[in-house]
Amino acid sequence: MNIKRTVNFKLEQRKKKGVAVTENVPIRMRLTFDGNRIEFSTGYRIDADKWDASKQRVKPKYTNKQKVSAADINATLSNYEIVVQDVFKDFEVQDIMPTTEQLKERFEWYLAGKPEPTVEDEEMPEGITFWDSYDEFVKERGRMNDWTTATYQKFAALKNHLTEHNANLSFDDMTENGLNDLVDFFRNTKNMRNSTIGKQLGYLKWFLKWAFQKKHFSDPTFMGFRAKLKSTEKEVIFLTADELKQLMTYEIPENKQHLDR
């Protein structure tokens, strides 16, 4: 089953005494599928003039009134998109068209970092390695989800990155420290952008959730892991009083009247 869906981030439309609110506006995530629409609170607010509606992200270098940077807010929004796709993939594999309540419950379950329910009497497979599990995941999910060539290539690329990071990688490395080391590798060795790192972690966590449910390992720490994908704060330079006065009194040439704005 392939469930068509769209995920959009928008500022909440609200008015106060008939006037549109433009400061400290809540950022909402809108999810549509199968004729249904659900809205989620992202937990963040931003001024309207700091929001890029075309990119559905906060404009770079800004912070909101709670002093949260654009990089941190945007990283969270990207992570929400990844989680939504993970949730849909789970339902697609089970050939289930979820109700809005089922989808909302599963999304909140994932964000809380809780493991999926498992069969209590299922025994842990003996001797399965991280790489054996990874290959099995690609083979099983690829066949069941009818992956495209592009999807296979993405997971092949992830495997190459993981192997370069640590050829002897094991499930014991999927701790907070181990995942932070992986993030450092993506950032400093592979020179990946924050958005790319977020996608790589999303693919990895999809595999880890599958392996955890298969009882290939038993530590659910990875589910609560949230990478801190911060950008470097740049120095803000202000105009001096003399510079500001010069700007205010500047005579704009007739052929450059567009600068008047």
PDB file of C-alpha atoms in Angstrom:
ATOM      1  CA  MET A   1       0.000   0.000   0.000  1.00  0.00           C
ATOM      2  CA  ASN A   2       1.168   3.513  -0.832  1.00  0.00           C
ATOM      3  CA  ILE A   3      -0.518   6.239   1.205  1.00  0.00           C
ATOM      4  CA  LYS A   4      -0.381   9.624  -0.490  1.00  0.00           C
ATOM      5  CA  ARG A   5       0.240  12.394   2.019  1.00  0.00           C
ATOM      6  CA  THR A   6       1.511  15.925   2.343  1.00  0.00           C
ATOM      7  CA  VAL A   7       3.176  17.626   5.290  1.00  0.00           C
ATOM      8  CA  ASN A   8       3.125  21.405   5.575  1.00  0.00           C
ATOM      9  CA  PHE A   9       4.305  23.850   8.218  1.00  0.00           C
ATOM     10  CA  LYS A  10       2.372  27.084   8.545  1.00  0.00           C
ATOM     11  CA  LEU A  11       1.916  29.924  10.988  1.00  0.00           C
ATOM     12  CA  GLU A  12      -1.337  29.789  12.887  1.00  0.00           C
ATOM     13  CA  GLN A  13      -3.919  32.219  11.521  1.00  0.00           C
ATOM     14  CA  ARG A  14      -5.338  34.200  14.412  1.00  0.00           C
ATOM     15  CA  LYS A  15      -6.671  37.680  15.024  1.00  0.00           C
ATOM     16  CA  LYS A  16      -6.847  39.956  18.035  1.00  0.00           C
ATOM     17  CA  LYS A  17      -9.576  42.583  17.965  1.00  0.00           C
ATOM     18  CA  GLY A  18      -9.923  42.008  14.240  1.00  0.00           C
ATOM     19  CA  VAL A  19      -6.231  42.487  13.501  1.00  0.00           C
ATOM     20  CA  ALA A  20      -4.011  39.613  12.362  1.00  0.00           C
ATOM     21  CA  VAL A  21      -1.445  38.594  14.981  1.00  0.00           C
ATOM     22  CA  THR A  22       2.069  38.790  13.533  1.00  0.00           C
ATOM     23  CA  GLU A  23       4.270  38.487  16.631  1.00  0.00           C
ATOM     24  CA  ASN A  24       5.103  35.296  18.503  1.00  0.00           C
ATOM     25  CA  VAL A  25       2.806  33.222  16.281  1.00  0.00           C
ATOM     26  CA  PRO A  26       2.546  29.424  16.827  1.00  0.00           C
ATOM     27  CA  ILE A  27       4.050  27.211  14.122  1.00  0.00           C
ATOM     28  CA  ARG A  28       1.658  24.404  13.175  1.00  0.00           C
ATOM     29  CA  MET A  29       2.261  21.184  11.246  1.00  0.00           C
ATOM     30  CA  ARG A  30      -0.581  20.240   8.902  1.00  0.00           C
ATOM     31  CA  LEU A  31      -0.811  16.669   7.649  1.00  0.00           C
ATOM     32  CA  THR A  32      -3.258  15.631   4.912  1.00  0.00           C
ATOM     33  CA  PHE A  33      -3.931  12.102   3.669  1.00  0.00           C
ATOM     34  CA  ASP A  34      -6.866  10.143   2.246  1.00  0.00           C
ATOM     35  CA  GLY A  35      -9.160  13.169   2.461  1.00  0.00           C
ATOM     36  CA  ASN A  36      -8.240  13.760   6.114  1.00  0.00           C
ATOM     37  CA  ARG A  37      -6.432  16.667   7.702  1.00  0.00           C
ATOM     38  CA  ILE A  38      -4.693  16.790  11.082  1.00  0.00           C
ATOM     39  CA  GLU A  39      -2.919  19.716  12.694  1.00  0.00           C
ATOM     40  CA  PHE A  40      -0.195  19.357  15.302  1.00  0.00           C
ATOM     41  CA  SER A  41       1.430  21.929  17.528  1.00  0.00           C
ATOM     42  CA  THR A  42       5.195  22.050  17.007  1.00  0.00           C
ATOM     43  CA  GLY A  43       5.739  23.765  20.354  1.00  0.00           C
ATOM     44  CA  TYR A  44       7.485  26.716  18.710  1.00  0.00           C
ATOM     45  CA  ARG A  45       6.496  30.319  17.965  1.00  0.00           C
ATOM     46  CA  ILE A  46       8.038  32.900  15.659  1.00  0.00           C
ATOM     47  CA  ASP A  47       7.312  36.408  14.390  1.00  0.00           C
ATOM     48  CA  ALA A  48       5.668  36.417  10.957  1.00  0.00           C
ATOM     49  CA  ASP A  49       8.442  38.509   9.386  1.00  0.00           C
ATOM     50  CA  LYS A  50      10.994  35.853  10.422  1.00  0.00           C
ATOM     51  CA  TRP A  51       9.076  33.027   8.697  1.00  0.00           C
ATOM     52  CA  ASP A  52       9.801  31.915   5.113  1.00  0.00           C
ATOM     53  CA  ALA A  53       6.425  30.664   3.856  1.00  0.00           C
ATOM     54  CA  SER A  54       7.874  29.280   0.607  1.00  0.00           C
ATOM     55  CA  LYS A  55      10.450  27.133   2.411  1.00  0.00           C
ATOM     56  CA  GLN A  56       8.167  26.514   5.410  1.00  0.00           C
ATOM     57  CA  ARG A  57      11.045  27.238   7.757  1.00  0.00           C
ATOM     58  CA  VAL A  58      12.299  30.053   9.970  1.00  0.00           C
ATOM     59  CA  LYS A  59      14.604  32.426   8.120  1.00  0.00           C
ATOM     60  CA  PRO A  60      18.303  31.812   8.912  1.00  0.00           C
ATOM     61  CA  LYS A  61      20.083  33.695  11.726  1.00  0.00           C
ATOM     62  CA  TYR A  62      16.887  34.660  13.564  1.00  0.00           C
ATOM     63  CA  THR A  63      15.734  33.601  17.031  1.00  0.00           C
ATOM     64  CA  ASN A  64      12.276  33.687  18.548  1.00  0.00           C
ATOM     65  CA  LYS A  65      11.203  35.421  21.735  1.00  0.00           C
ATOM     66  CA  GLN A  66      12.095  32.283  23.701  1.00  0.00           C
ATOM     67  CA  LYS A  67      15.691  32.652  22.407  1.00  0.00           C
ATOM     68  CA  VAL A  68      15.513  29.486  20.311  1.00  0.00           C
ATOM     69  CA  SER A  69      17.575  29.792  17.129  1.00  0.00           C
ATOM     70  CA  ALA A  70      16.261  29.254  13.610  1.00  0.00           C
ATOM     71  CA  ALA A  71      18.666  26.304  13.234  1.00  0.00           C
ATOM     72  CA  ASP A  72      17.207  24.515  16.261  1.00  0.00           C
ATOM     73  CA  ILE A  73      13.597  25.178  15.275  1.00  0.00           C
ATOM     74  CA  ASN A  74      14.166  24.092  11.676  1.00  0.00           C
ATOM     75  CA  ALA A  75      15.993  20.936  12.773  1.00  0.00           C
ATOM     76  CA  THR A  76      12.988  19.987  14.898  1.00  0.00           C
ATOM     77  CA  LEU A  77      10.576  20.618  12.022  1.00  0.00           C
ATOM     78  CA  SER A  78      12.708  18.422   9.758  1.00  0.00           C
ATOM     79  CA  ASN A  79      12.718  15.710  12.412  1.00  0.00           C
ATOM     80  CA  TYR A  80       8.913  15.890  12.636  1.00  0.00           C
ATOM     81  CA  GLU A  81       8.754  15.278   8.883  1.00  0.00           C
ATOM     82  CA  ILE A  82      10.985  12.227   9.255  1.00  0.00           C
ATOM     83  CA  VAL A  83       8.872  10.847  12.099  1.00  0.00           C
ATOM     84  CA  VAL A  84       5.675  11.343  10.068  1.00  0.00           C
ATOM     85  CA  GLN A  85       7.183   9.377   7.174  1.00  0.00           C
ATOM     86  CA  ASP A  86       8.256   6.606   9.585  1.00  0.00           C
ATOM     87  CA  VAL A  87       4.711   6.379  10.925  1.00  0.00           C
ATOM     88  CA  PHE A  88       3.217   6.108   7.444  1.00  0.00           C
ATOM     89  CA  LYS A  89       5.780   3.481   6.439  1.00  0.00           C
ATOM     90  CA  ASP A  90       4.692   1.365   9.401  1.00  0.00           C
ATOM     91  CA  PHE A  91       1.054   1.491   8.321  1.00  0.00           C
ATOM     92  CA  GLU A  92       1.949   0.876   4.669  1.00  0.00           C
ATOM     93  CA  VAL A  93       3.909  -2.253   5.555  1.00  0.00           C
ATOM     94  CA  GLN A  94       0.892  -3.538   7.474  1.00  0.00           C
ATOM     95  CA  ASP A  95      -1.388  -2.614   4.550  1.00  0.00           C
ATOM     96  CA  ILE A  96      -3.499  -0.435   6.867  1.00  0.00           C
ATOM     97  CA  MET A  97      -5.105   2.904   6.088  1.00  0.00           C
ATOM     98  CA  PRO A  98      -4.961   4.580   9.507  1.00  0.00           C
ATOM     99  CA  THR A  99      -7.660   6.730  11.028  1.00  0.00           C
ATOM    100  CA  THR A 100      -6.721  10.232  12.122  1.00  0.00           C
ATOM    101  CA  GLU A 101      -6.719   9.074  15.741  1.00  0.00           C
ATOM    102  CA  GLN A 102      -4.434   6.106  14.984  1.00  0.00           C
ATOM    103  CA  LEU A 103      -2.031   8.329  13.094  1.00  0.00           C
ATOM    104  CA  LYS A 104      -1.955  10.966  15.812  1.00  0.00           C
ATOM    105  CA  GLU A 105      -1.453   8.366  18.531  1.00  0.00           C
ATOM    106  CA  ARG A 106       1.394   6.672  16.658  1.00  0.00           C
ATOM    107  CA  PHE A 107       3.087  10.014  15.875  1.00  0.00           C
ATOM    108  CA  GLU A 108       2.988  11.068  19.528  1.00  0.00           C
ATOM    109  CA  TRP A 109       4.215   7.599  20.516  1.00  0.00           C
ATOM    110  CA  TYR A 110       7.265   7.975  18.277  1.00  0.00           C
ATOM    111  CA  LEU A 111       8.050  11.479  19.514  1.00  0.00           C
ATOM    112  CA  ALA A 112       7.917  10.243  23.101  1.00  0.00           C
ATOM    113  CA  GLY A 113      10.627   7.722  22.218  1.00  0.00           C
ATOM    114  CA  LYS A 114       8.606   4.716  23.350  1.00  0.00           C
ATOM    115  CA  PRO A 115       9.203   1.281  21.821  1.00  0.00           C
ATOM    116  CA  GLU A 116       6.493  -0.356  19.787  1.00  0.00           C
ATOM    117  CA  PRO A 117       4.567  -3.150  21.514  1.00  0.00           C
ATOM    118  CA  THR A 118       6.260  -6.510  20.980  1.00  0.00           C
ATOM    119  CA  VAL A 119       5.294 -10.113  21.547  1.00  0.00           C
ATOM    120  CA  GLU A 120       6.528 -10.963  25.038  1.00  0.00           C
ATOM    121  CA  ASP A 121       7.398 -14.593  24.369  1.00  0.00           C
ATOM    122  CA  GLU A 122       9.420 -13.905  21.215  1.00  0.00           C
ATOM    123  CA  GLU A 123      13.052 -14.824  21.825  1.00  0.00           C
ATOM    124  CA  MET A 124      16.054 -12.687  20.962  1.00  0.00           C
ATOM    125  CA  PRO A 125      17.842 -14.083  17.868  1.00  0.00           C
ATOM    126  CA  GLU A 126      21.298 -15.395  18.722  1.00  0.00           C
ATOM    127  CA  GLY A 127      24.470 -14.185  17.038  1.00  0.00           C
ATOM    128  CA  ILE A 128      22.913 -11.631  14.686  1.00  0.00           C
ATOM    129  CA  THR A 129      25.235  -8.711  14.006  1.00  0.00           C
ATOM    130  CA  PHE A 130      24.425  -5.076  13.276  1.00  0.00           C
ATOM    131  CA  TRP A 131      25.320  -5.552   9.597  1.00  0.00           C
ATOM    132  CA  ASP A 132      23.381  -8.832   9.271  1.00  0.00           C
ATOM    133  CA  SER A 133      20.342  -7.065  10.692  1.00  0.00           C
ATOM    134  CA  TYR A 134      20.818  -4.069   8.382  1.00  0.00           C
ATOM    135  CA  ASP A 135      20.974  -6.262   5.277  1.00  0.00           C
ATOM    136  CA  GLU A 136      17.902  -8.196   6.394  1.00  0.00           C
ATOM    137  CA  PHE A 137      16.028  -4.922   6.965  1.00  0.00           C
ATOM    138  CA  VAL A 138      16.834  -3.639   3.466  1.00  0.00           C
ATOM    139  CA  LYS A 139      15.853  -6.950   1.898  1.00  0.00           C
ATOM    140  CA  GLU A 140      12.574  -7.334   3.826  1.00  0.00           C
ATOM    141  CA  ARG A 141      11.360  -3.719   3.772  1.00  0.00           C
ATOM    142  CA  GLY A 142      12.517  -3.198   0.199  1.00  0.00           C
ATOM    143  CA  ARG A 143      10.444  -6.149  -0.985  1.00  0.00           C
ATOM    144  CA  MET A 144       7.391  -5.373   1.166  1.00  0.00           C
ATOM    145  CA  ASN A 145       7.343  -1.642   0.374  1.00  0.00           C
ATOM    146  CA  ASP A 146       8.344  -2.055  -3.282  1.00  0.00           C
ATOM    147  CA  TRP A 147      11.234   0.366  -2.873  1.00  0.00           C
ATOM    148  CA  THR A 148      12.410   2.351  -5.849  1.00  0.00           C
ATOM    149  CA  THR A 149      16.020   2.242  -7.002  1.00  0.00           C
ATOM    150  CA  ALA A 150      16.527   5.643  -5.368  1.00  0.00           C
ATOM    151  CA  THR A 151      15.453   4.298  -1.958  1.00  0.00           C
ATOM    152  CA  TYR A 152      17.840   1.352  -2.225  1.00  0.00           C
ATOM    153  CA  GLN A 153      20.610   3.788  -3.135  1.00  0.00           C
ATOM    154  CA  LYS A 154      19.880   5.928  -0.061  1.00  0.00           C
ATOM    155  CA  PHE A 155      20.251   2.969   2.276  1.00  0.00           C
ATOM    156  CA  ALA A 156      23.345   1.771   0.416  1.00  0.00           C
ATOM    157  CA  ALA A 157      24.860   5.239   0.869  1.00  0.00           C
ATOM    158  CA  LEU A 158      23.979   5.208   4.572  1.00  0.00           C
ATOM    159  CA  LYS A 159      25.676   1.818   4.953  1.00  0.00           C
ATOM    160  CA  ASN A 160      28.806   3.197   3.290  1.00  0.00           C
ATOM    161  CA  HIS A 161      28.837   6.173   5.672  1.00  0.00           C
ATOM    162  CA  LEU A 162      28.346   3.937   8.706  1.00  0.00           C
ATOM    163  CA  THR A 163      31.082   1.561   7.560  1.00  0.00           C
ATOM    164  CA  GLU A 164      33.476   4.464   7.032  1.00  0.00           C
ATOM    165  CA  HIS A 165      32.654   5.727  10.519  1.00  0.00           C
ATOM    166  CA  ASN A 166      33.147   2.326  12.145  1.00  0.00           C
ATOM    167  CA  ALA A 167      33.473  -0.920  10.204  1.00  0.00           C
ATOM    168  CA  ASN A 168      32.912  -2.844  13.458  1.00  0.00           C
ATOM    169  CA  LEU A 169      29.718  -0.996  14.354  1.00  0.00           C
ATOM    170  CA  SER A 170      27.399  -2.894  16.700  1.00  0.00           C
ATOM    171  CA  PHE A 171      24.063  -2.305  18.416  1.00  0.00           C
ATOM    172  CA  ASP A 172      26.044  -1.525  21.563  1.00  0.00           C
ATOM    173  CA  ASP A 173      27.169   1.664  19.798  1.00  0.00           C
ATOM    174  CA  MET A 174      23.572   2.890  19.434  1.00  0.00           C
ATOM    175  CA  THR A 175      23.753   4.865  22.683  1.00  0.00           C
ATOM    176  CA  GLU A 176      23.486   8.625  23.128  1.00  0.00           C
ATOM    177  CA  ASN A 177      27.291   8.956  23.100  1.00  0.00           C
ATOM    178  CA  GLY A 178      27.635   6.655  20.119  1.00  0.00           C
ATOM    179  CA  LEU A 179      24.994   8.507  18.113  1.00  0.00           C
ATOM    180  CA  ASN A 180      26.556  11.857  18.999  1.00  0.00           C
ATOM    181  CA  ASP A 181      29.884  10.500  17.708  1.00  0.00           C
ATOM    182  CA  LEU A 182      28.100   9.578  14.478  1.00  0.00           C
ATOM    183  CA  VAL A 183      26.636  13.094  14.194  1.00  0.00           C
ATOM    184  CA  ASP A 184      30.145  14.540  14.656  1.00  0.00           C
ATOM    185  CA  PHE A 185      31.383  12.232  11.886  1.00  0.00           C
ATOM    186  CA  PHE A 186      28.620  13.365   9.537  1.00  0.00           C
ATOM    187  CA  ARG A 187      29.308  17.015  10.298  1.00  0.00           C
ATOM    188  CA  ASN A 188      33.101  17.177  10.562  1.00  0.00           C
ATOM    189  CA  THR A 189      34.321  14.336   8.342  1.00  0.00           C
ATOM    190  CA  LYS A 190      31.601  14.161   5.690  1.00  0.00           C
ATOM    191  CA  ASN A 191      30.849  17.917   5.826  1.00  0.00           C
ATOM    192  CA  MET A 192      27.110  17.293   5.727  1.00  0.00           C
ATOM    193  CA  ARG A 193      24.593  20.072   6.212  1.00  0.00           C
ATOM    194  CA  ASN A 194      22.227  19.859   9.167  1.00  0.00           C
ATOM    195  CA  SER A 195      19.304  18.949   6.924  1.00  0.00           C
ATOM    196  CA  THR A 196      21.297  16.065   5.410  1.00  0.00           C
ATOM    197  CA  ILE A 197      22.368  14.840   8.847  1.00  0.00           C
ATOM    198  CA  GLY A 198      18.724  14.859   9.915  1.00  0.00           C
ATOM    199  CA  LYS A 199      17.782  12.701   6.924  1.00  0.00           C
ATOM    200  CA  GLN A 200      20.617  10.222   7.567  1.00  0.00           C
ATOM    201  CA  LEU A 201      19.562   9.866  11.192  1.00  0.00           C
ATOM    202  CA  GLY A 202      15.963   9.384  10.070  1.00  0.00           C
ATOM    203  CA  TYR A 203      16.961   6.457   7.820  1.00  0.00           C
ATOM    204  CA  LEU A 204      19.088   4.981  10.608  1.00  0.00           C
ATOM    205  CA  LYS A 205      16.294   5.252  13.183  1.00  0.00           C
ATOM    206  CA  TRP A 206      13.848   3.612  10.782  1.00  0.00           C
ATOM    207  CA  PHE A 207      16.191   0.625  10.628  1.00  0.00           C
ATOM    208  CA  LEU A 208      16.802   0.633  14.397  1.00  0.00           C
ATOM    209  CA  LYS A 209      13.069   0.659  15.166  1.00  0.00           C
ATOM    210  CA  TRP A 210      12.615  -2.335  12.880  1.00  0.00           C
ATOM    211  CA  ALA A 211      15.563  -4.189  14.467  1.00  0.00           C
ATOM    212  CA  PHE A 212      14.300  -3.364  17.958  1.00  0.00           C
ATOM    213  CA  GLN A 213      10.870  -4.779  17.146  1.00  0.00           C
ATOM    214  CA  LYS A 214      12.575  -7.883  15.728  1.00  0.00           C
ATOM    215  CA  LYS A 215      14.428  -8.153  19.059  1.00  0.00           C
ATOM    216  CA  HIS A 216      17.816  -7.976  17.383  1.00  0.00           C
ATOM    217  CA  PHE A 217      18.785  -5.775  20.338  1.00  0.00           C
ATOM    218  CA  SER A 218      17.056  -4.579  23.494  1.00  0.00           C
ATOM    219  CA  ASP A 219      18.231  -1.034  24.295  1.00  0.00           C
ATOM    220  CA  PRO A 220      15.576   1.575  23.328  1.00  0.00           C
ATOM    221  CA  THR A 221      17.873   4.560  24.025  1.00  0.00           C
ATOM    222  CA  PHE A 222      18.025   5.517  20.337  1.00  0.00           C
ATOM    223  CA  MET A 223      14.284   6.309  20.287  1.00  0.00           C
ATOM    224  CA  GLY A 224      14.715   9.289  22.565  1.00  0.00           C
ATOM    225  CA  PHE A 225      17.827  10.582  20.812  1.00  0.00           C
ATOM    226  CA  ARG A 226      17.511  14.073  19.365  1.00  0.00           C
ATOM    227  CA  ALA A 227      20.594  15.455  17.644  1.00  0.00           C
ATOM    228  CA  LYS A 228      21.563  19.017  18.514  1.00  0.00           C
ATOM    229  CA  LEU A 229      22.028  20.420  15.033  1.00  0.00           C
ATOM    230  CA  LYS A 230      23.035  23.986  15.805  1.00  0.00           C
ATOM    231  CA  SER A 231      24.578  26.508  13.460  1.00  0.00           C
ATOM    232  CA  THR A 232      27.375  28.837  14.473  1.00  0.00           C
ATOM    233  CA  GLU A 233      26.104  32.149  15.796  1.00  0.00           C
ATOM    234  CA  LYS A 234      27.543  35.066  13.814  1.00  0.00           C
ATOM    235  CA  GLU A 235      28.442  38.432  15.257  1.00  0.00           C
ATOM    236  CA  VAL A 236      25.691  41.038  14.857  1.00  0.00           C
ATOM    237  CA  ILE A 237      27.091  44.390  13.706  1.00  0.00           C
ATOM    238  CA  PHE A 238      25.095  47.555  14.443  1.00  0.00           C
ATOM    239  CA  LEU A 239      25.293  50.960  12.764  1.00  0.00           C
ATOM    240  CA  THR A 240      26.885  53.759  14.769  1.00  0.00           C
ATOM    241  CA  ALA A 241      24.944  56.955  15.438  1.00  0.00           C
ATOM    242  CA  ASP A 242      26.937  58.786  12.745  1.00  0.00           C
ATOM    243  CA  GLU A 243      26.377  56.011  10.212  1.00  0.00           C
ATOM    244  CA  LEU A 244      22.661  55.947  10.951  1.00  0.00           C
ATOM    245  CA  LYS A 245      22.449  59.754  10.565  1.00  0.00           C
ATOM    246  CA  GLN A 246      24.322  59.546   7.245  1.00  0.00           C
ATOM    247  CA  LEU A 247      21.902  56.899   6.003  1.00  0.00           C
ATOM    248  CA  MET A 248      18.831  58.906   7.046  1.00  0.00           C
ATOM    249  CA  THR A 249      20.045  62.095   5.332  1.00  0.00           C
ATOM    250  CA  TYR A 250      21.392  60.426   2.201  1.00  0.00           C
ATOM    251  CA  GLU A 251      20.122  61.907  -1.077  1.00  0.00           C
ATOM    252  CA  ILE A 252      18.992  59.038  -3.287  1.00  0.00           C
ATOM    253  CA  PRO A 253      19.835  59.616  -6.993  1.00  0.00           C
ATOM    254  CA  GLU A 254      16.940  59.952  -9.424  1.00  0.00           C
ATOM    255  CA  ASN A 255      18.008  56.819 -11.298  1.00  0.00           C
ATOM    256  CA  LYS A 256      18.012  54.717  -8.113  1.00  0.00           C
ATOM    257  CA  GLN A 257      14.682  55.600  -6.560  1.00  0.00           C
ATOM    258  CA  HIS A 258      14.007  51.889  -5.885  1.00  0.00           C
ATOM    259  CA  LEU A 259      16.466  52.264  -2.963  1.00  0.00           C
ATOM    260  CA  ASP A 260      13.976  54.556  -1.225  1.00  0.00           C
ATOM    261  CA  ARG A 261      12.154  51.494   0.139  1.00  0.00           C
TER     262      ARG A 261
END
